[in-house]
XYZ file of C-alpha atoms in Angstrom:
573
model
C -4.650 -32.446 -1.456
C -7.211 -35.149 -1.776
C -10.151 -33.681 -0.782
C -11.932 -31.029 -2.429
C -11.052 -27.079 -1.101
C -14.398 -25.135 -2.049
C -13.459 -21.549 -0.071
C -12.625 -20.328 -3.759
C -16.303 -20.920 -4.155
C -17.625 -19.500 -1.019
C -15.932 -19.333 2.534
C -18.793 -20.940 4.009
C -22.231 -21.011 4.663
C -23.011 -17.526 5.431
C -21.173 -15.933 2.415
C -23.332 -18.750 0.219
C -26.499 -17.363 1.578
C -25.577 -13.430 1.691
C -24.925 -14.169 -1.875
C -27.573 -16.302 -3.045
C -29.629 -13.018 -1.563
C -27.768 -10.785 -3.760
C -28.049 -12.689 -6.854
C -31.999 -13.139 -6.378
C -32.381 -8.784 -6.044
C -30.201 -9.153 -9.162
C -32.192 -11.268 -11.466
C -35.250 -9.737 -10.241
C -34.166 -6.238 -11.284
C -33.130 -8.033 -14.929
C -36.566 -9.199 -15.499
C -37.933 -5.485 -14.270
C -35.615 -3.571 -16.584
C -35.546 -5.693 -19.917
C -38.620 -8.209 -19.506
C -40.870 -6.609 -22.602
C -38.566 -4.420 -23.717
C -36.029 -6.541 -26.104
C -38.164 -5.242 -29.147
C -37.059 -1.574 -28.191
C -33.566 -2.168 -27.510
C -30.542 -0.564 -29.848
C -27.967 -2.644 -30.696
C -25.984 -1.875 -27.733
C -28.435 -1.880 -24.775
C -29.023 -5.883 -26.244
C -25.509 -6.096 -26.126
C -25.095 -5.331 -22.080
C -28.503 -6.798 -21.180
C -27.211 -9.830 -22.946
C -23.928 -10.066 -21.364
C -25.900 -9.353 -17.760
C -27.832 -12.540 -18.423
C -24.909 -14.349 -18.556
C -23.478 -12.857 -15.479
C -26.286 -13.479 -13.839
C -26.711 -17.289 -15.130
C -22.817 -17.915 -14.307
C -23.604 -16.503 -10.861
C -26.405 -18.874 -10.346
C -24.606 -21.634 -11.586
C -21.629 -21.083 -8.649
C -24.311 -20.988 -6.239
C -25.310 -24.443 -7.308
C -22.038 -25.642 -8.199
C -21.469 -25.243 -4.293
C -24.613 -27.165 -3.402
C -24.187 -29.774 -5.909
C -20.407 -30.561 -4.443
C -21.434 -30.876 -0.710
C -24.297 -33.025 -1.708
C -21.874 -35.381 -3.689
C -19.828 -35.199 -1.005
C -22.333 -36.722 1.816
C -25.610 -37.807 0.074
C -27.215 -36.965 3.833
C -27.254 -33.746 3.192
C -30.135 -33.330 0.463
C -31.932 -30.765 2.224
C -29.010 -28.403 1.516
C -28.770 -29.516 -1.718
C -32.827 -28.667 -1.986
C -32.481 -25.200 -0.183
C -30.466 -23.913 -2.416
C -31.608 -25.769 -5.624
C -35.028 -23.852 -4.759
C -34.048 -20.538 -4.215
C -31.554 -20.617 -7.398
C -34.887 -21.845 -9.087
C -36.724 -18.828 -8.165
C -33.673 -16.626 -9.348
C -33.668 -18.437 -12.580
C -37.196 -17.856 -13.041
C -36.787 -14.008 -13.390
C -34.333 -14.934 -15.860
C -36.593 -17.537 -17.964
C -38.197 -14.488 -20.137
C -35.096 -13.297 -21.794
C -34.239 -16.075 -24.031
C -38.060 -17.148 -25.043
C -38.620 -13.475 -25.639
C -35.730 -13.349 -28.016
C -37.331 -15.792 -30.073
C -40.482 -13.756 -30.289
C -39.094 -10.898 -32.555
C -39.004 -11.172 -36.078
C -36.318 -12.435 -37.607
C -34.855 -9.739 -38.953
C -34.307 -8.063 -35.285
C -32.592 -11.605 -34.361
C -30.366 -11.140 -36.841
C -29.378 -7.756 -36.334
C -29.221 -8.268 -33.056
C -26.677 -11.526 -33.495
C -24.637 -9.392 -35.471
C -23.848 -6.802 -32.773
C -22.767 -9.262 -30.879
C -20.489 -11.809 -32.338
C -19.373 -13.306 -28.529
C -23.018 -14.402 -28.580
C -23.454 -15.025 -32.277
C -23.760 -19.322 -31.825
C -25.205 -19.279 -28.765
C -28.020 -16.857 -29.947
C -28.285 -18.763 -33.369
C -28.930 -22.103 -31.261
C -31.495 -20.730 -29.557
C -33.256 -19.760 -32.701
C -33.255 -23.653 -33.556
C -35.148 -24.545 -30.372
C -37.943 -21.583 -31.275
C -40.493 -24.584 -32.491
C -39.929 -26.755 -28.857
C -40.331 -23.469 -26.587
C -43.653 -23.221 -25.144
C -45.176 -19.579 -23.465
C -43.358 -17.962 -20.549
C -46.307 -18.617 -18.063
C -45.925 -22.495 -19.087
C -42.249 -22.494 -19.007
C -42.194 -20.924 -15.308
C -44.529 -23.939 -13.996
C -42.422 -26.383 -15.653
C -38.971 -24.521 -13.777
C -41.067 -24.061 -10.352
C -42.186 -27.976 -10.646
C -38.763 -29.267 -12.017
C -37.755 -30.147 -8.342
C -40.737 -32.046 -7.910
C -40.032 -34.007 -10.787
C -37.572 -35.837 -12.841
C -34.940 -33.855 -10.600
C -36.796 -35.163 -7.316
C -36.462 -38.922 -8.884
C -32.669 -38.291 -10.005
C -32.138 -36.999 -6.317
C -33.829 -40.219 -4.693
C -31.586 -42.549 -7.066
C -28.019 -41.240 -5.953
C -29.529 -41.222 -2.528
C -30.590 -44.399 -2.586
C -27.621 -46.211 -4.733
C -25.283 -44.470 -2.195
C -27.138 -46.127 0.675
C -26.630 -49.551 -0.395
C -24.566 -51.713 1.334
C -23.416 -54.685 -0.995
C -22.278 -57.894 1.429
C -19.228 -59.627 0.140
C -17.304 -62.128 2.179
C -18.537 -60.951 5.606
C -18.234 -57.306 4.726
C -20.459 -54.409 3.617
C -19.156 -52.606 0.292
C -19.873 -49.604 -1.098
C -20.977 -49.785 -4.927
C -18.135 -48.731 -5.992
C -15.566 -51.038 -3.910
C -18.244 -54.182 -5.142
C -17.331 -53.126 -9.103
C -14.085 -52.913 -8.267
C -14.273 -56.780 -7.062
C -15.086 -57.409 -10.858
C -11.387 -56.966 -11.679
C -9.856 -59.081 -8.990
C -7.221 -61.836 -10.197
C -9.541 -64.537 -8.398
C -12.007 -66.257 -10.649
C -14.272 -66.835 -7.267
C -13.904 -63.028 -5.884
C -15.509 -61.838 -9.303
C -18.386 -64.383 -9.285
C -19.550 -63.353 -5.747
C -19.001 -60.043 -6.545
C -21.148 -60.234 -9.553
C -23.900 -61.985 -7.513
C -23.703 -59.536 -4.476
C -24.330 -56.812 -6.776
C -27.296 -58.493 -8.465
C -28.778 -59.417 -5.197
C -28.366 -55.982 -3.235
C -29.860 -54.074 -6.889
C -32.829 -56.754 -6.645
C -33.976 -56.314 -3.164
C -34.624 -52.596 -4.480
C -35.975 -53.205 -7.624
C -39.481 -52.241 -6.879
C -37.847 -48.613 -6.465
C -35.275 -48.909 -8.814
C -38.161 -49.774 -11.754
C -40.615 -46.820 -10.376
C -38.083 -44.153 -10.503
C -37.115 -45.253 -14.267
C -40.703 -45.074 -14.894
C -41.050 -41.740 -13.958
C -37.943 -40.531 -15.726
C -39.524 -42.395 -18.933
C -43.040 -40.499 -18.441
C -41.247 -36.749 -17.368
C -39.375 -37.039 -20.878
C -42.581 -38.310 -22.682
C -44.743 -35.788 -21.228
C -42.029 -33.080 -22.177
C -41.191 -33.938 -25.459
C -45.281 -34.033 -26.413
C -45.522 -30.395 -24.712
C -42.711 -29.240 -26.797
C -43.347 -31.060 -30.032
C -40.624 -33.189 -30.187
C -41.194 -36.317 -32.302
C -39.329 -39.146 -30.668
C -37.680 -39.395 -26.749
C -34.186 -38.863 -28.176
C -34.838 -35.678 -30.841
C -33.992 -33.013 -27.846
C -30.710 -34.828 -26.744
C -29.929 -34.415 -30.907
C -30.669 -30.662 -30.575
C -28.836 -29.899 -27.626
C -25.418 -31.769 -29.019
C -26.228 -29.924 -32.752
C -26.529 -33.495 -33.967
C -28.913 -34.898 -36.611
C -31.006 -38.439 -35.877
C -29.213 -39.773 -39.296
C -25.689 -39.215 -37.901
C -26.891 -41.006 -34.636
C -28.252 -43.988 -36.468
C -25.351 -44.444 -38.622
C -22.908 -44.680 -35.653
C -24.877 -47.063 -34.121
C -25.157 -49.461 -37.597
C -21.708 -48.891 -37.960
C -20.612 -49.724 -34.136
C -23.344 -52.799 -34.351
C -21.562 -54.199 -37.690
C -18.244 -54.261 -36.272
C -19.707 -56.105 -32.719
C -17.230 -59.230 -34.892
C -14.301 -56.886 -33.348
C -15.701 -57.694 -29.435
C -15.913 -61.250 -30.652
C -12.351 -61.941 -31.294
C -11.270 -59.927 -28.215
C -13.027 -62.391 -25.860
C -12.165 -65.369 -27.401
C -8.556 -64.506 -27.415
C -8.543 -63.383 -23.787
C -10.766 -66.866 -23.098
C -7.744 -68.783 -24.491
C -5.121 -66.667 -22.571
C -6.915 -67.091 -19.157
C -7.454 -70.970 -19.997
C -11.000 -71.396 -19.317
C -13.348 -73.544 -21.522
C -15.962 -70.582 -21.075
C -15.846 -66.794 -20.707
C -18.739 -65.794 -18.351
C -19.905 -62.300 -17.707
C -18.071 -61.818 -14.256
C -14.744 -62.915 -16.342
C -14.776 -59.512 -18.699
C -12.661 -57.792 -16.582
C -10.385 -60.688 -15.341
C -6.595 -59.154 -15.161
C -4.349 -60.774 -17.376
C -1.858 -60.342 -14.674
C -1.866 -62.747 -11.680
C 0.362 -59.993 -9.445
C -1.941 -57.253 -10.187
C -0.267 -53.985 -9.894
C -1.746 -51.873 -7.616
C -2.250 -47.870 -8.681
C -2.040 -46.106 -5.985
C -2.674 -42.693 -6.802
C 0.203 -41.347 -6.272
C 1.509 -43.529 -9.064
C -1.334 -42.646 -11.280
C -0.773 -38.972 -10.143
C 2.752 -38.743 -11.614
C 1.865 -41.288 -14.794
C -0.851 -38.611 -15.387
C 1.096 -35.647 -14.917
C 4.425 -37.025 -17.182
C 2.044 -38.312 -19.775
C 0.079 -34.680 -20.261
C 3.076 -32.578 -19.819
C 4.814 -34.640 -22.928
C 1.972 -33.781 -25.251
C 1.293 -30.151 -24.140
C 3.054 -28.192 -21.384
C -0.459 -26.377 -20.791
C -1.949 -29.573 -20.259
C 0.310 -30.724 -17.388
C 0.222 -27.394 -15.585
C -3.534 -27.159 -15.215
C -3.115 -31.134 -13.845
C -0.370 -29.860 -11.975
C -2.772 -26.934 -10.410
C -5.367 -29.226 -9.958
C -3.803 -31.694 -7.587
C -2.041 -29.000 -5.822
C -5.246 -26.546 -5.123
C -7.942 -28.968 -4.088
C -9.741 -29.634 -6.872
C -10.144 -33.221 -6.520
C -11.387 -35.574 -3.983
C -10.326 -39.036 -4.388
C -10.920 -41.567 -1.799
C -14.655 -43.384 -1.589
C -16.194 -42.574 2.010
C -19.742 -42.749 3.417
C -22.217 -41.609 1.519
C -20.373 -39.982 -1.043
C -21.901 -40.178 -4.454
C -20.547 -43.453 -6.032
C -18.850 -43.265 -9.784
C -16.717 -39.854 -10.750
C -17.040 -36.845 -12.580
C -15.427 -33.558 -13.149
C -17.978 -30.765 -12.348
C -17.273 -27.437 -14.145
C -17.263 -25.406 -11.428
C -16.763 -21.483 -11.968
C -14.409 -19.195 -14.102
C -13.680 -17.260 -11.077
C -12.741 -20.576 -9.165
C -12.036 -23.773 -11.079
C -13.646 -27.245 -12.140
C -13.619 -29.765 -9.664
C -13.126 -33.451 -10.109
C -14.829 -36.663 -7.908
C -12.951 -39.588 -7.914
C -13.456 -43.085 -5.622
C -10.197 -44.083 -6.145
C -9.795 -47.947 -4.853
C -5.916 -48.700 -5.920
C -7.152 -50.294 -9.521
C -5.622 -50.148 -13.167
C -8.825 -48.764 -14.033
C -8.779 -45.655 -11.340
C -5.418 -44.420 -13.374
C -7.715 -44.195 -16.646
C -10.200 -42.646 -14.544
C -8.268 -40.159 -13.203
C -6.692 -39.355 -16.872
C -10.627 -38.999 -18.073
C -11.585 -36.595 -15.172
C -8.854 -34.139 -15.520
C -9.376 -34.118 -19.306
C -12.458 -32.903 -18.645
C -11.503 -30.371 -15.984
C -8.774 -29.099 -18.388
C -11.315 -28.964 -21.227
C -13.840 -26.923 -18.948
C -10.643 -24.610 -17.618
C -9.847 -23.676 -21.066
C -13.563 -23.135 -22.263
C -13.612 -20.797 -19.453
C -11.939 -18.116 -22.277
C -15.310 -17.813 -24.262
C -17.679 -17.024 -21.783
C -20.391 -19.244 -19.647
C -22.860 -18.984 -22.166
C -20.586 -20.127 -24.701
C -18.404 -22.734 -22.375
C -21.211 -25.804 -21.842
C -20.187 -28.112 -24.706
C -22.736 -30.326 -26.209
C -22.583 -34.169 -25.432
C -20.801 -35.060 -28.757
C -17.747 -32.990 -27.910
C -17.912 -32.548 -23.993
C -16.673 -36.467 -24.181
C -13.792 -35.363 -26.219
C -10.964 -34.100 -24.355
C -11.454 -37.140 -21.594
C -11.180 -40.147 -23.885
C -7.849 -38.380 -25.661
C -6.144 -38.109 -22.354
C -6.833 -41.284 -21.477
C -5.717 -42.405 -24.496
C -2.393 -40.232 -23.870
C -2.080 -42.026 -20.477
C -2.135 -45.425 -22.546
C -0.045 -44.595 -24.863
C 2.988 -43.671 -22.451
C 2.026 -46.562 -20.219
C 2.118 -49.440 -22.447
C 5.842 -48.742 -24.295
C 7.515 -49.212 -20.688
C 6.108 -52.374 -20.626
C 7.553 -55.838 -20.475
C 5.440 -57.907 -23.375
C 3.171 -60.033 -20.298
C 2.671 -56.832 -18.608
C 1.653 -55.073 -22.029
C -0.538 -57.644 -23.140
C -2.609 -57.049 -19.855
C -2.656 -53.634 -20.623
C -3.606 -53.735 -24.166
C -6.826 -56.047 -22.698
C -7.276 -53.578 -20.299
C -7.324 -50.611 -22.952
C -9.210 -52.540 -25.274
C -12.026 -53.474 -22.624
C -12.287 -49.910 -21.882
C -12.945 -48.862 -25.610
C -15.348 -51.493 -25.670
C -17.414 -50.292 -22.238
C -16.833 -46.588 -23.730
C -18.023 -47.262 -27.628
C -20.054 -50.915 -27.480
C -21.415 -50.406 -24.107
C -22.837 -47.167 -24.799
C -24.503 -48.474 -28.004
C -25.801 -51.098 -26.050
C -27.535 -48.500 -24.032
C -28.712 -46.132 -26.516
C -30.724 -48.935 -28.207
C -31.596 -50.248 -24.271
C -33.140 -47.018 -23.840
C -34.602 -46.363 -27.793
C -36.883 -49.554 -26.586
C -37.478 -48.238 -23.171
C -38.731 -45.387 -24.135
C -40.662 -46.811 -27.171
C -43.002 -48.950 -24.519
C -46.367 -47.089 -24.581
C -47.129 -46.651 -20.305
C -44.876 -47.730 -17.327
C -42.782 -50.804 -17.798
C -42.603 -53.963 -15.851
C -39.056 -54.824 -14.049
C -39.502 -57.918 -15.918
C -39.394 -56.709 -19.568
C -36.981 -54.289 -18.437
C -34.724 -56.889 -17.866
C -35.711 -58.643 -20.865
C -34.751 -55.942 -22.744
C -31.932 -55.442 -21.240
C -29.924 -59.157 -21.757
C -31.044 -59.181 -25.265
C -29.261 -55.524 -26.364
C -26.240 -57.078 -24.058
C -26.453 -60.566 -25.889
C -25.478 -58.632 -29.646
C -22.011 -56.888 -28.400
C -20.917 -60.256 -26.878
C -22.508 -63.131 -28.884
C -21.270 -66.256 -28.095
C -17.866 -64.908 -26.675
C -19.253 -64.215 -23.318
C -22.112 -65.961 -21.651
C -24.406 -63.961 -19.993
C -25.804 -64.692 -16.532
C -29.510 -64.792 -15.533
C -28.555 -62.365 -12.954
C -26.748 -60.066 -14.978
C -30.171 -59.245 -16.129
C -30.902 -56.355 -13.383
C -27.636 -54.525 -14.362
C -29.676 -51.885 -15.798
C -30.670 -50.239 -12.626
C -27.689 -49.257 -11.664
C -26.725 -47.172 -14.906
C -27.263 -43.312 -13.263
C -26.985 -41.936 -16.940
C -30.558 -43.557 -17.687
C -31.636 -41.598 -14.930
C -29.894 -38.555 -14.841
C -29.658 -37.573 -18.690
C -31.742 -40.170 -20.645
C -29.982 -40.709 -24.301
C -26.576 -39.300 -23.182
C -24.441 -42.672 -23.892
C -24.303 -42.382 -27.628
C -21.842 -39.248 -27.179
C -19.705 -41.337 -25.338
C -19.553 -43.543 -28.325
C -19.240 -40.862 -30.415
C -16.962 -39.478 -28.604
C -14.713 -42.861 -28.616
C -14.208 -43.080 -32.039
C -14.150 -39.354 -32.738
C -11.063 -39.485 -30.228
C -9.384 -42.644 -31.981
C -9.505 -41.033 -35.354
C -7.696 -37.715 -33.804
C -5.098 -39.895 -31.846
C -4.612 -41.646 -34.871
C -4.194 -38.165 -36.701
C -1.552 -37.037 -33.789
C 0.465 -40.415 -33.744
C 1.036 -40.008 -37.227
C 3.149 -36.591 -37.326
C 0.790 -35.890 -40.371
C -0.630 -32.769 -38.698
C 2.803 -30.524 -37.352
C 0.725 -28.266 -35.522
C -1.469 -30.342 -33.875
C -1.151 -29.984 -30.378
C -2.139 -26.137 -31.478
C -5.545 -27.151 -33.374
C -6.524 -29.403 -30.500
C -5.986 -26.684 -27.698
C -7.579 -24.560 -30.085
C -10.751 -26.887 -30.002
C -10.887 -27.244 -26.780
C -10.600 -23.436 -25.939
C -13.698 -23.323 -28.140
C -16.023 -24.623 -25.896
C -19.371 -24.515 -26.957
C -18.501 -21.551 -29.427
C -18.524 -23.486 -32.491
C -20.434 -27.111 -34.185
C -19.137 -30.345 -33.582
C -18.877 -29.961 -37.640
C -16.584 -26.757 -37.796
C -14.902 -28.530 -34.422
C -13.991 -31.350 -36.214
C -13.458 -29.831 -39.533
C -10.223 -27.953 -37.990
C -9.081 -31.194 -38.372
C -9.847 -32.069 -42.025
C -12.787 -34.513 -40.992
C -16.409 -34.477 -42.127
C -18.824 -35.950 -39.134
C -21.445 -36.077 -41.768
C -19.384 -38.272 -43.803
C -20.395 -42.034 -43.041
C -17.214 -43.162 -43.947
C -15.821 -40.871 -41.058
C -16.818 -43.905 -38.250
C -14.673 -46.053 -39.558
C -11.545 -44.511 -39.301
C -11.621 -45.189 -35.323
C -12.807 -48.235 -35.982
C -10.160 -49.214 -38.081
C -8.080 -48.052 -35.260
C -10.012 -50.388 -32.757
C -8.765 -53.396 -34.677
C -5.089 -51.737 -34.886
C -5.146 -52.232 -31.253
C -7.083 -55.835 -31.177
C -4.509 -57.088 -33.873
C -1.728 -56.049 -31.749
C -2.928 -58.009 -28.412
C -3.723 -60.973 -30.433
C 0.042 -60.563 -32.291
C 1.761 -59.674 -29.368
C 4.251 -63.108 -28.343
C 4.497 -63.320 -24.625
């Protein structure tokens, strides 16, 4: 199937709706039986009331699971999408007390309270971290009931707007997606007007573009000063159980090794022939006779590659092209990039691709369905337990697409492999660089005191770019409104470091597997994954042997970045 089946969600409208009904009486009746009362509760009436909040929450989240996926799926239909974001709103708000109550018992009734219930012991332990950034439960309801007027109304207004666009090239109207996709073409000319069509289409809206950012900056300024947070980024550090000091050293250790980037460039300047490497030339195919992936060929590369590391792995790919839970093709106006939405335990995740025949869309697909498979196995512990943070949610993704490289490239004649090495490479780069380029895009964009100008947004913007590439790639005055395109500035403001961290968390692990030093690895990584949000990225990791808070721990995937750089630049074609 390429399109998405959601009847294991809900048949159709009606059932949605009878549903969404049910759930509201539900959560209302939880907030009349146990709102006030957590103080008085034994051991094991916290234990059900505790495992009804997360029935109810998982509940809630299918309902907008739905909602979410039809939106995505045709853009047109926000008022759905709005229907049912509201009314899940005012189920969740009969829900808010429970957790902020928690927090007001003493200490000692936390703790005997996490003991009786060791599913929940994490989960309840995190939440007694974010005690000092919770404000009352009459302030906390406004902030839910207003949320849709808000930074979630602005997020709303960016998809629909980016996936109204229309970007001309040669005569035709492309979609976003189908104009990035130009950026890899074999011809030189193809990527320069596709470069400049998407500058000019992202310019005629930057106005918009500019006041939506704005109003993402001042929701997360106003919100961190309600809840005491000192800097834009310290609540995206709670949520993914980091600390700021691990961020910053993964960004001074990714920004000392920019020298890696460098050499890249100029050797793929010198393979291509050109006295200059300019921005629309990053992606330039190596290949003249560019293979085309359909996806039926990336669908059986994907499937051989995860079925040779772990027979679980393939079957849930297996499952998940056979039952609907993907939907590949771009149309009109579905949501442009892709994703791989967790759906529900009692259905499964579901993955949005805009597949347009490229070597990219193989790696893409490889990412998606890592995290779908992640997500199906976190299913085990529970929905309170199953949302990963950001550090490890990136995880599972970048190894399968690292498993999809691996088996790829060895079949390879050497011309073909050196193209796919660049390819690999330039997808590290856009997955570790990039993403520090953004985090210390958005560290300044969120350090300007009031709204900023589209002008010093740009400004900003070309001179974080300018460090990853130096003098290897030249920069275009144009490429200077490439910012406004970015949905995770929008959508979850500070997430691209995880991506980063994710990258060379991933390469250290592959590294790990590759070597046959670990026997039972497959079993410790399934193990991880199954974990979901059970566990710290620290114990995580430390299955492994590794120490995150170790600064020496970064460069063991970088030191497998320049395995793979020394290798293209080696390789005799």
């Amino acid at each position: 199937m390429n399109t998405w089946d959601l009847t294991p969600l809900f048949k159709n409208t009606k059932e949605l709706e009878h549903f969404t009904e049910q759930i509201k009486k539900s959560c209302e009746n939880f907030k009349i039986k146990f709102e006030n009362k957590l103080n008085n509760l034994n051991q094991n009436d916290f234990a059900k009331s505790i495992e009804t909040y997360e029935s109810l929450n998982a509940d809630i989240s299918k309902i907008m699971t739905y909602a979410f996926l039809v939106f995505a799926k045709d853009t047109k239909k926000g008022s759905f999408y709005a229907k049912f974001d509201e009314e899940c709103t005012r189920a969740q708000q009969n829900l808010l007390f429970f957790e902020l109550e928690f927090n007001t018992l003493d200490e000692k009734t936390q703790d005997k309270f996490i003991k009786a219930t060791p599913k929940f012991a994490y989960y309840l332990s995190n939440l007694k971290e974010q005690k000092p950034h919770q404000l009352s439960l009459k302030e906390e309801e406004i902030l839910l009931r207003t949320s849709n007027t808000g930074a979630e109304a602005f997020a709303r207004l960016f998809d629909e707007s980016m996936s109204a666009m229309k970007f001309k090239f040669k005569g035709k109207m492309l979609s976003e997606e189908e104009v990035l996709s130009k950026l890899h073409s074999t011809n030189r000319n193809e990527r320069k007007e596709a470069a400049k069509s998407l500058s000019n289409e992202l310019n005629k809206h930057k106005h918009l573009l500019t006041y939506i950012y704005n109003m993402i900056k001042t929701d997360l300024a106003t919100s961190c000063e309600l809840r005491n947070f000192k800097t834009p980024e310290a609540p995206r550090h709670l949520s993914n159980q980091i600390t700021q000091k691990s961020v910053d050293t993964l960004i001074k250790a990714s920004e000392n090794s920019f020298d890696i980037v460098h050499k890249f460039y100029e050797k793929k300047r010198k393979i291509l022939g050109l006295k200059k490497l300019y921005d629309y030339d990053r992606y330039a195919p190596l290949e003249q006779n560019k293979t085309k992936y359909e996806f039926k060929k990336c669908k059986e590369i994907v499937l051989k590659a995860f079925s040779e590391f772990s027979p679980k792995f393939g079957k849930i790919a297996k499952e998940a092209f056979e039952n609907g839970w993907l939907d590949v093709y771009p149309s009109d106006s579905k949501r442009g990039g892709a994703f791989s939405h967790s759906g529900s335990a009692d259905a499964h995740p579901y993955v949005l691709l805009n597949h347009t025949d490229g070597r990219r869309d193989l790696f893409t697909l490889a990412h998606e369905l890592g995290h779908a498979i992640h997500q199906k196995l976190s299913y085990s512990v529970g929905f309170l337990n199953s949302d990963t943070p950001l550090t490890t949610a990136e995880t599972a993704s970048v190894f399968c697409e690292m498993l999809v490289f691996d088996y790829v490239k060895n079949e390879l004649k050497p011309k073909e492999k050196q193209a796919m090495l660049a390819g690999k490479l330039e997808d590290i780069f856009a997955t570790l660089y990039r993403q520090i380029n953004f985090t210390t895009f958005e560290r300044r964009v969120h350090s300007h005191k009031g709204e900023i100008s589209s002008n010093e947004l740009d400004k900003i913007w070309l001179e974080e770019s300018v460090k990853m590439f130096g003098k290897s790639v030249i920069l275009n005055e144009y490429y200077k409104i490439w910012w406004s395109y970015i949905p995770h500035f929008i959508h979850t403001p500070f997430y691209c470091y995880a991506y980063s961290y994710a990258q060379l968390l991933v390469l250290a692990l592959f590294g790990l597997y590759k070597s046959k030093k670990c026997e039972n690895f497959v079993e410790i990584y399934t193990k991880f994954l199954s974990s979901g949000g059970s566990k710290s990225p620290k114990e995580l990791v430390g299955l492994f042997g590794f120490d995150i808070d170790d600064e020496k721990f970064w460069n063991i995937g970088l030191n497998e970045i320049k395995k793979i750089v020394k290798e293209f630049e080696e390789l005799k074609c």
